mmCIF file of C-alpha atoms in Angstrom:
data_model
loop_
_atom_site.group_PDB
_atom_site.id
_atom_site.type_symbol
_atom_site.label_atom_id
_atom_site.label_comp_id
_atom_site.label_asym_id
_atom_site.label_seq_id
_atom_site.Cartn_x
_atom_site.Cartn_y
_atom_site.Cartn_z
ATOM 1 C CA UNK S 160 0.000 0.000 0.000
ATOM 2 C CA UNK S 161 2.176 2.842 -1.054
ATOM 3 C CA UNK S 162 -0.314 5.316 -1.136
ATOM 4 C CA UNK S 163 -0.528 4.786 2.848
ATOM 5 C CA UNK S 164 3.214 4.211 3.370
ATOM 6 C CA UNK S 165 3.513 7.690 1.572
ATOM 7 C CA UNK S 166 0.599 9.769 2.849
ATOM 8 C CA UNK S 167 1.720 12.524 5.853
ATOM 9 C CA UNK S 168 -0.421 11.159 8.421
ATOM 10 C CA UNK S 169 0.898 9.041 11.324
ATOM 11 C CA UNK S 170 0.887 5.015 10.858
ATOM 12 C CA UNK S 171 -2.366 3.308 12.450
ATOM 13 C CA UNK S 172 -1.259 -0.776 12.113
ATOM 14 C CA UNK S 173 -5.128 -1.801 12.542
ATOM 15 C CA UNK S 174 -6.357 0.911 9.757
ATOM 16 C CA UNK S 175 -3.039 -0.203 7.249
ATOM 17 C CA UNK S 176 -4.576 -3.999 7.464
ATOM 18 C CA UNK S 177 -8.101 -3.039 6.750
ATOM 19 C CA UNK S 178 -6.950 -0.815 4.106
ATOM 20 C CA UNK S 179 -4.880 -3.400 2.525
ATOM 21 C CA UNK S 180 -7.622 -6.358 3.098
ATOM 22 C CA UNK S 181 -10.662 -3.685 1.815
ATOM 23 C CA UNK S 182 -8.794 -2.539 -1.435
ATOM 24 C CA UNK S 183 -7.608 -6.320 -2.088
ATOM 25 C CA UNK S 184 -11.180 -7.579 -1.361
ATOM 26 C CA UNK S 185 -12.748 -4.839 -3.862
ATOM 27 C CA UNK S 186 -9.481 -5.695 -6.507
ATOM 28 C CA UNK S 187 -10.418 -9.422 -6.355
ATOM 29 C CA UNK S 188 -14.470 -8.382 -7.158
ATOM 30 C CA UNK S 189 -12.905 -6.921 -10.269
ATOM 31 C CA UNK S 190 -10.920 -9.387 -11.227
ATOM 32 C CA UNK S 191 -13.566 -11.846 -11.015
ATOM 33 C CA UNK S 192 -16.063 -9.821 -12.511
ATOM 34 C CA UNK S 193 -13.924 -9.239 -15.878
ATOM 35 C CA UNK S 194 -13.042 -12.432 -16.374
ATOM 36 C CA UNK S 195 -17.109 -13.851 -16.112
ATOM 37 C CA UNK S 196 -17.919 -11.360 -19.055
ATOM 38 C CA UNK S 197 -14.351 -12.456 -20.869
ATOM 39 C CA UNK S 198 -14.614 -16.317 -21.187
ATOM 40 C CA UNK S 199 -15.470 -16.678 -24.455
ATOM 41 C CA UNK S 200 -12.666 -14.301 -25.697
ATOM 42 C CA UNK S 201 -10.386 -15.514 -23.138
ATOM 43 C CA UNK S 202 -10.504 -18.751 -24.797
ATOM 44 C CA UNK S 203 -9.079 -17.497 -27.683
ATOM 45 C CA UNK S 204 -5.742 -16.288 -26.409
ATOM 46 C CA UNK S 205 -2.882 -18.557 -24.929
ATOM 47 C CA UNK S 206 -2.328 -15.703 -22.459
ATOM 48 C CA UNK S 207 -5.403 -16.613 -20.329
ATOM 49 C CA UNK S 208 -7.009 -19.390 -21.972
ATOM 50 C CA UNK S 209 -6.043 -21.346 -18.871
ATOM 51 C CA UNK S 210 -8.076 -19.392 -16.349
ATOM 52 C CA UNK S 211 -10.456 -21.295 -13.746
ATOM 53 C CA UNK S 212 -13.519 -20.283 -16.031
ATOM 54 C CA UNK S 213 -12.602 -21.311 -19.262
ATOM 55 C CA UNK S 214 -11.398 -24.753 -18.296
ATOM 56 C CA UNK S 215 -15.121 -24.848 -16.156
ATOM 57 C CA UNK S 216 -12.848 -25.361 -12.816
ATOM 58 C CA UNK S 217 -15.488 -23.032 -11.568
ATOM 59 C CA UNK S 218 -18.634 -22.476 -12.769
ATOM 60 C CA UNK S 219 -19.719 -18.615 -13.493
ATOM 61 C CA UNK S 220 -21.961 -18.518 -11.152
ATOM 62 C CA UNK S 221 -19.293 -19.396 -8.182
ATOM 63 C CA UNK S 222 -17.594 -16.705 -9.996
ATOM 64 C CA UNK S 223 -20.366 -13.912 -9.257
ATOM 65 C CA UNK S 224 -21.108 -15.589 -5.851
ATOM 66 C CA UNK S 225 -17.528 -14.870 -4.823
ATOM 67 C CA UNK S 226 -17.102 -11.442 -6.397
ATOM 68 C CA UNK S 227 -20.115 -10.707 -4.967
ATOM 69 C CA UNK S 228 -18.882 -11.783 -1.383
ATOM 70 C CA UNK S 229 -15.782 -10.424 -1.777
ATOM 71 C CA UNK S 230 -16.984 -6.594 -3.297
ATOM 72 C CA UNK S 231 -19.614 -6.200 0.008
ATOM 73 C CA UNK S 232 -16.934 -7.316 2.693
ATOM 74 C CA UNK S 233 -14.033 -5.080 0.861
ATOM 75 C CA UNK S 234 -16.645 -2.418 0.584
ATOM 76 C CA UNK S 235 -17.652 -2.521 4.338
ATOM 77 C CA UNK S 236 -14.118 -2.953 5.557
ATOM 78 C CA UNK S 237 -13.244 0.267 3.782
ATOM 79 C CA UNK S 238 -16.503 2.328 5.205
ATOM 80 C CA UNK S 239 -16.294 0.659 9.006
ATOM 81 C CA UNK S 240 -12.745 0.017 9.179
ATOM 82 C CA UNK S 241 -10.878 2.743 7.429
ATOM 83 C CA UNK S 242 -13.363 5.631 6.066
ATOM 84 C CA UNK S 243 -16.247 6.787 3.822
ATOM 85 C CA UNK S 244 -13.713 8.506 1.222
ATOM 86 C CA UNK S 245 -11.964 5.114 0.954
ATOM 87 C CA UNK S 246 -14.671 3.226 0.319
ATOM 88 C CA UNK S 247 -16.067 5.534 -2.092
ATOM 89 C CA UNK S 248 -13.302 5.083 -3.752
ATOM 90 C CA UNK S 249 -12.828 1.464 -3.546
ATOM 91 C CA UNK S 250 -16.446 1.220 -4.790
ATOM 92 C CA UNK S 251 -15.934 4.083 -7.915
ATOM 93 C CA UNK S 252 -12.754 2.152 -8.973
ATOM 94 C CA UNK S 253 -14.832 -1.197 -9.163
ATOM 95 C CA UNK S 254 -17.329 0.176 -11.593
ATOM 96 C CA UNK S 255 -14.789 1.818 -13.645
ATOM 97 C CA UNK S 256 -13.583 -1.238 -14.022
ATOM 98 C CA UNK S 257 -15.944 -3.112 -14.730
ATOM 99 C CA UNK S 258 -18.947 -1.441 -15.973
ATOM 100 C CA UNK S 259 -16.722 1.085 -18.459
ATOM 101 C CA UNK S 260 -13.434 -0.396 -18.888
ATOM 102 C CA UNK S 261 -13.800 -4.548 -19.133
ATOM 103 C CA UNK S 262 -16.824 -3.644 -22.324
ATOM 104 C CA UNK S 263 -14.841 -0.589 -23.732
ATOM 105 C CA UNK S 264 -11.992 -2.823 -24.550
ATOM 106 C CA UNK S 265 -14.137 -4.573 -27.672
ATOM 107 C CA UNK S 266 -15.118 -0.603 -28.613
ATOM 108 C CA UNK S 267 -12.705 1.275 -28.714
ATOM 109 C CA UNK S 268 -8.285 1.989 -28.089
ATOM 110 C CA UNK S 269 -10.020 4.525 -25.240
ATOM 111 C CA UNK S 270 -10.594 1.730 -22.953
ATOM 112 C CA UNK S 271 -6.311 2.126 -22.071
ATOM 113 C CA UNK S 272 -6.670 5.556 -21.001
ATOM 114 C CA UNK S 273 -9.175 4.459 -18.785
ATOM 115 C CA UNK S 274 -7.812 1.309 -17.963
ATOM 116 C CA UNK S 275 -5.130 3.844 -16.532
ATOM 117 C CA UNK S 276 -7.309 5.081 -14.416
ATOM 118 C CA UNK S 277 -8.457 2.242 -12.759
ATOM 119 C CA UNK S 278 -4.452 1.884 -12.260
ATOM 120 C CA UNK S 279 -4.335 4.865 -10.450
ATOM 121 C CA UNK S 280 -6.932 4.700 -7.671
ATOM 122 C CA UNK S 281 -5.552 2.648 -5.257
ATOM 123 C CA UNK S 282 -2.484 4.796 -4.326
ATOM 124 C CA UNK S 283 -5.166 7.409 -3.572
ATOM 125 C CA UNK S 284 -7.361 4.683 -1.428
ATOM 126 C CA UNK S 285 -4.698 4.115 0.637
ATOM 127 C CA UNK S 286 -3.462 7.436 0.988
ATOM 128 C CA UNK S 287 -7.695 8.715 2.073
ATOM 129 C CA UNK S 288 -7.239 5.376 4.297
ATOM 130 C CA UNK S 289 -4.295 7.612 6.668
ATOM 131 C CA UNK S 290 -5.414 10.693 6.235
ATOM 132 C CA UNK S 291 -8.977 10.897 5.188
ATOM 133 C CA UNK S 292 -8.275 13.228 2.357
ATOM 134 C CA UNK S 293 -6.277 13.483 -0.693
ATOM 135 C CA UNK S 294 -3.683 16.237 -0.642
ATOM 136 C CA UNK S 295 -1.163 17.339 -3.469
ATOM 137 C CA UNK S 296 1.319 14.822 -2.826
ATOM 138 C CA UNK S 297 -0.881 12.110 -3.806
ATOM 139 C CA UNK S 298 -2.287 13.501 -7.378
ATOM 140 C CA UNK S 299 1.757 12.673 -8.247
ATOM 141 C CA UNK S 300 1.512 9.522 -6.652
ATOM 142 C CA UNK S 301 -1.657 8.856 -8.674
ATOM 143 C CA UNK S 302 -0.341 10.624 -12.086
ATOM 144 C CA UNK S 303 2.885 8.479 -11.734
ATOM 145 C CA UNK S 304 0.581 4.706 -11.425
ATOM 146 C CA UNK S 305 -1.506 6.219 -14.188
ATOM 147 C CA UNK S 306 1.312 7.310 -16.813
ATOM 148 C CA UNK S 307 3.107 3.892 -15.790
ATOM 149 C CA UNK S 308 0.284 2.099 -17.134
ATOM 150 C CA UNK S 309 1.125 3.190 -21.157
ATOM 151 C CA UNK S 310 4.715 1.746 -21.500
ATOM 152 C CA UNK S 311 4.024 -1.696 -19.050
ATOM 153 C CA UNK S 312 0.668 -2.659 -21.437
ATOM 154 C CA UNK S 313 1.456 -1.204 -24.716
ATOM 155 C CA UNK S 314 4.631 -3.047 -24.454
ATOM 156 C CA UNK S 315 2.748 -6.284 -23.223
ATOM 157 C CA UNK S 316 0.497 -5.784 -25.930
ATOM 158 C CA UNK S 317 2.793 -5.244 -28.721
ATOM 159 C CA UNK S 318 3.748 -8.833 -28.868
ATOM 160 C CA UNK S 319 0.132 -10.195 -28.362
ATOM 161 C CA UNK S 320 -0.969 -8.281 -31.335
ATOM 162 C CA UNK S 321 -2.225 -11.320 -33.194
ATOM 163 C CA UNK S 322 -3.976 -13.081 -29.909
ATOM 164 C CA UNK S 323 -6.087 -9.407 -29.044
ATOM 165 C CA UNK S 324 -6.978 -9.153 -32.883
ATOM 166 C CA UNK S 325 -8.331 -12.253 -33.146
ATOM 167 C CA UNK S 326 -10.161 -12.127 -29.849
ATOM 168 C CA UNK S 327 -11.525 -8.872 -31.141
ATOM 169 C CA UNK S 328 -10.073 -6.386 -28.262
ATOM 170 C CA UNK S 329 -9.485 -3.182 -29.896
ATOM 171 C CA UNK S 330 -6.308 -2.297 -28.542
ATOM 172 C CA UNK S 331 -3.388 0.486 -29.998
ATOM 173 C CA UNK S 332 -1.180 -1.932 -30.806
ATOM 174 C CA UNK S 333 -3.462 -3.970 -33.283
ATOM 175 C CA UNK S 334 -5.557 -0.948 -34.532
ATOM 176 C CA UNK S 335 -3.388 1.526 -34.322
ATOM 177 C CA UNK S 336 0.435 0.820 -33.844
ATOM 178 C CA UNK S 337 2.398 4.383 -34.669
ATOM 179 C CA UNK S 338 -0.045 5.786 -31.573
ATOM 180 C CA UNK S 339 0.764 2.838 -29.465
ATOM 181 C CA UNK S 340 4.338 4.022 -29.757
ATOM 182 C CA UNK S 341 4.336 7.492 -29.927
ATOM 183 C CA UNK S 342 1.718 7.003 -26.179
ATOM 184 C CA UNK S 343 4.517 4.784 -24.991
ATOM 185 C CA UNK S 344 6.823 7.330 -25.648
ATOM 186 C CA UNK S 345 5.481 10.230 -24.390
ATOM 187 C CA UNK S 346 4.176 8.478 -20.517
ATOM 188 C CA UNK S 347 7.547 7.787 -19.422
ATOM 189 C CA UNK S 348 8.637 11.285 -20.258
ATOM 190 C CA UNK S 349 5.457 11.939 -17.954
ATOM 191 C CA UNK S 350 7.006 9.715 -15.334
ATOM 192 C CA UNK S 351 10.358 11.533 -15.537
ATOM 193 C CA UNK S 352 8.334 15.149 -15.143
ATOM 194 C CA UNK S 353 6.114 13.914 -12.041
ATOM 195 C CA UNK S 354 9.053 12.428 -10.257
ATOM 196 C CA UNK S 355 10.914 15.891 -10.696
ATOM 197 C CA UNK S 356 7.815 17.331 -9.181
ATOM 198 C CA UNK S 357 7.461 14.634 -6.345
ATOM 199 C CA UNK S 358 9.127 17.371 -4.222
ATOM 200 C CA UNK S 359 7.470 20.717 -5.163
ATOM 201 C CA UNK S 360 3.950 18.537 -3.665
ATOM 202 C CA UNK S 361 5.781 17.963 -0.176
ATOM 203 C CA UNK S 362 5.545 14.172 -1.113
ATOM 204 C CA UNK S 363 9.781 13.752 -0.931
ATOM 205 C CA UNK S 364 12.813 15.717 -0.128
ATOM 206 C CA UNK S 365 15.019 16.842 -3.510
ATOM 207 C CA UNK S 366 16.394 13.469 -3.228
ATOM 208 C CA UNK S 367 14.068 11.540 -4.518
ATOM 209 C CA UNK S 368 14.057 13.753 -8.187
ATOM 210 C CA UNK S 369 17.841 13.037 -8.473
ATOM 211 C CA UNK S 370 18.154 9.285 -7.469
ATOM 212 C CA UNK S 371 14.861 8.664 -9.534
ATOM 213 C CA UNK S 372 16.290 10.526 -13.014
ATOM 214 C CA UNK S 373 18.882 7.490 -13.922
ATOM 215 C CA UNK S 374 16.242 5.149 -13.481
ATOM 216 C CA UNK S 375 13.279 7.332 -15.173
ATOM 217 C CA UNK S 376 16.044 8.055 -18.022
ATOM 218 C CA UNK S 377 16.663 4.661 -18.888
ATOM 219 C CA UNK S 378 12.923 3.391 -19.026
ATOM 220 C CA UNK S 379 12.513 6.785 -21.341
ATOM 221 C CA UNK S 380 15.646 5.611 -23.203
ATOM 222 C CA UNK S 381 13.880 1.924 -23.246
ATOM 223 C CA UNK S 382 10.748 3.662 -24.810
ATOM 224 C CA UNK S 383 12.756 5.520 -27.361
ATOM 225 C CA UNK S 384 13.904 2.388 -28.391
ATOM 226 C CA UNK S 385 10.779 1.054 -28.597
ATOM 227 C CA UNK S 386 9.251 4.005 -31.004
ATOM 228 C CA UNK S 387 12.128 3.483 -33.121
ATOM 229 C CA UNK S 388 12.843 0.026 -33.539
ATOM 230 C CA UNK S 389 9.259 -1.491 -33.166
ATOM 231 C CA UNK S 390 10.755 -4.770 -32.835
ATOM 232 C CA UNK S 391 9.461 -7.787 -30.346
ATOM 233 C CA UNK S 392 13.140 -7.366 -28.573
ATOM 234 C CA UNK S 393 12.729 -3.992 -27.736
ATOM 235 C CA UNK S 394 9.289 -4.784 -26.419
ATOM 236 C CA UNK S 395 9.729 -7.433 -24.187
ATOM 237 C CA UNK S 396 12.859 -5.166 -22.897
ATOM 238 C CA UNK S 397 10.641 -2.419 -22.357
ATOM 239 C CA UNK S 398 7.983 -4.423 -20.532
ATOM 240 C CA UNK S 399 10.571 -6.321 -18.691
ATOM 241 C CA UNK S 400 11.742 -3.211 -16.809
ATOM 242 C CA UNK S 401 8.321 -1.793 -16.152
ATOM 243 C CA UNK S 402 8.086 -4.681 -14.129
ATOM 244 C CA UNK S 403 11.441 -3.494 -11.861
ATOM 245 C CA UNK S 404 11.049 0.295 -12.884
ATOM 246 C CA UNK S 405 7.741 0.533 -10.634
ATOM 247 C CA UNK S 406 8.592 -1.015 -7.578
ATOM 248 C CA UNK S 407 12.195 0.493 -7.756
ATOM 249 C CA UNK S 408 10.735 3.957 -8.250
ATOM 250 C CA UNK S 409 8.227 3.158 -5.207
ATOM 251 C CA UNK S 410 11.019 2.237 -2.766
ATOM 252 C CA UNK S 411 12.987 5.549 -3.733
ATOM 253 C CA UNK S 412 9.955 7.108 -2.796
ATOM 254 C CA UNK S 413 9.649 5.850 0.219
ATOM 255 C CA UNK S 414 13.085 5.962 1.281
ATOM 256 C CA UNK S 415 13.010 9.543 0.484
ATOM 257 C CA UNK S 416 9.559 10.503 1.891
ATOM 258 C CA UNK S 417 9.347 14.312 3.082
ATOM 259 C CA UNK S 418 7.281 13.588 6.187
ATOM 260 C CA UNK S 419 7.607 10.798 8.513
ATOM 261 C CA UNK S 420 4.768 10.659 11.278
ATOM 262 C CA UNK S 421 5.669 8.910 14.732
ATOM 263 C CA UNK S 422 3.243 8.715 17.951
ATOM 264 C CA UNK S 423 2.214 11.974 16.832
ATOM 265 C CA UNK S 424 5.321 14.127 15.970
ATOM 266 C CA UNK S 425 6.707 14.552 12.543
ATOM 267 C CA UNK S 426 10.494 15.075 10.702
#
């Protein structure tokens, strides 16, 4: 929960575990929810053509029984256990995701952008979840998750391109490949701009902007790449090191956090 581990107000244990638990309850709701509307076109792609309900492991309506379960607990351990903003949230980002983004991605390349989005919201969830509101420092938080989302997918997608076409998912990289890269591109210049601005928002010291530029440069110099080559190589490099970039760039976050909150003081 970075958003929490980030946000200025002083660590509650108890509200950090129902935070955690509520936005992994509402998370598995979603999951469960996509993948009941997605079995016939997950059968057509060897990415997830092994998933519980597509081999009939489960049956779909075990699937809505337990995303059903699992969005009402999350949903009350947010509102009794952490806060109404939380759980408004928690409950927004669910219906994003499922009601607009899971159908949008058979209409139209828009359904990334708000696939994004959906990416974005739990930083903010757990940041509400300390301190009941959502200050500066967490719109970079939140505009760092979304931009991330471009390069990580559109690189995951580039090599799928065949598998999404023919499961009729209307994705950049099959309908519309020079924005795929040219998106790619331009997010992880994003990334490098909002982690420059981490410390203007109070969210770290000056730190933070300098350790974070050789790692922001290379995943920029890793999309470059990308937009010029096109190639499945520089792909899979490119999504290979979102998958370290964003956990790297969390932990410099953290290390370098402005604000630390203890029994009620602060440094």
């Amino acid at each position: 929960m970075s958003g929490y581990a980030m946000a200025p107000g002083a660590f509650d244990l108890t509200t950090f575990v129902l935070c955690s638990v509520g936005t992994g309850l509402m998370s598995c709701s979603a999951n469960a929810i996509n993948q009941f509307h997605e079995v016939p076109f997950d059968a057509q792609m060897a990415r997830t053509r092994n998933r519980l309900l597509v081999r009939y492991v489960i049956t779909p309506l075990h699937a809505l029984g337990f995303a059903s379960v699992c969005a009402l607990t999350g949903g009350l351990t947010l509102y009794y256990g952490v806060n109404g903003l939380t759980a408004t949230l928690g409950l927004a980002n669910l219906l994003l995701y499922t009601s607009v983004y899971t159908p949008l991605k058979r209409i139209s390349i828009l359904n990334t952008w708000v696939g994004s989005i959906v990416g974005a919201l739990p930083p903010m969830m757990g940041w509400a979840g300390c301190t009941g509101g959502l200050e500066a420092g967490v719109w970079v938080m939140a505009g760092i998750l979304y931009a991330w989302q471009f390069p990580h997918f559109n690189a995951l997608s580039w090599n799928l391109r065949p598998e999404y076409s023919r499961a009729g998912y209307r994705m950049m990289a099959v309908t519309d490949p020079g924005l795929c890269r040219r998106t790619t591109l331009r997010y992880t210049v994003a990334i490098l701009l909002l982690s420059c601005s981490a410390p203007l928002a109070d969210l770290t010291n000056v730190w933070f902007a300098v350790w974070s530029l050789p790692l922001n440069a290379y995943f920029t110099y890793l999309a470059w790449s990308f937009y010029k080559e096109t190639d499945s190589a520089s792909s899979r490099k490119l999504f290979r090191f979102s998958l370290i970039h964003l956990p790297a760039l969390m932990l410099l976050m953290l290390i370098n956090k402005k604000y630390w909150k203890y029994q009620g003081t602060s440094r």
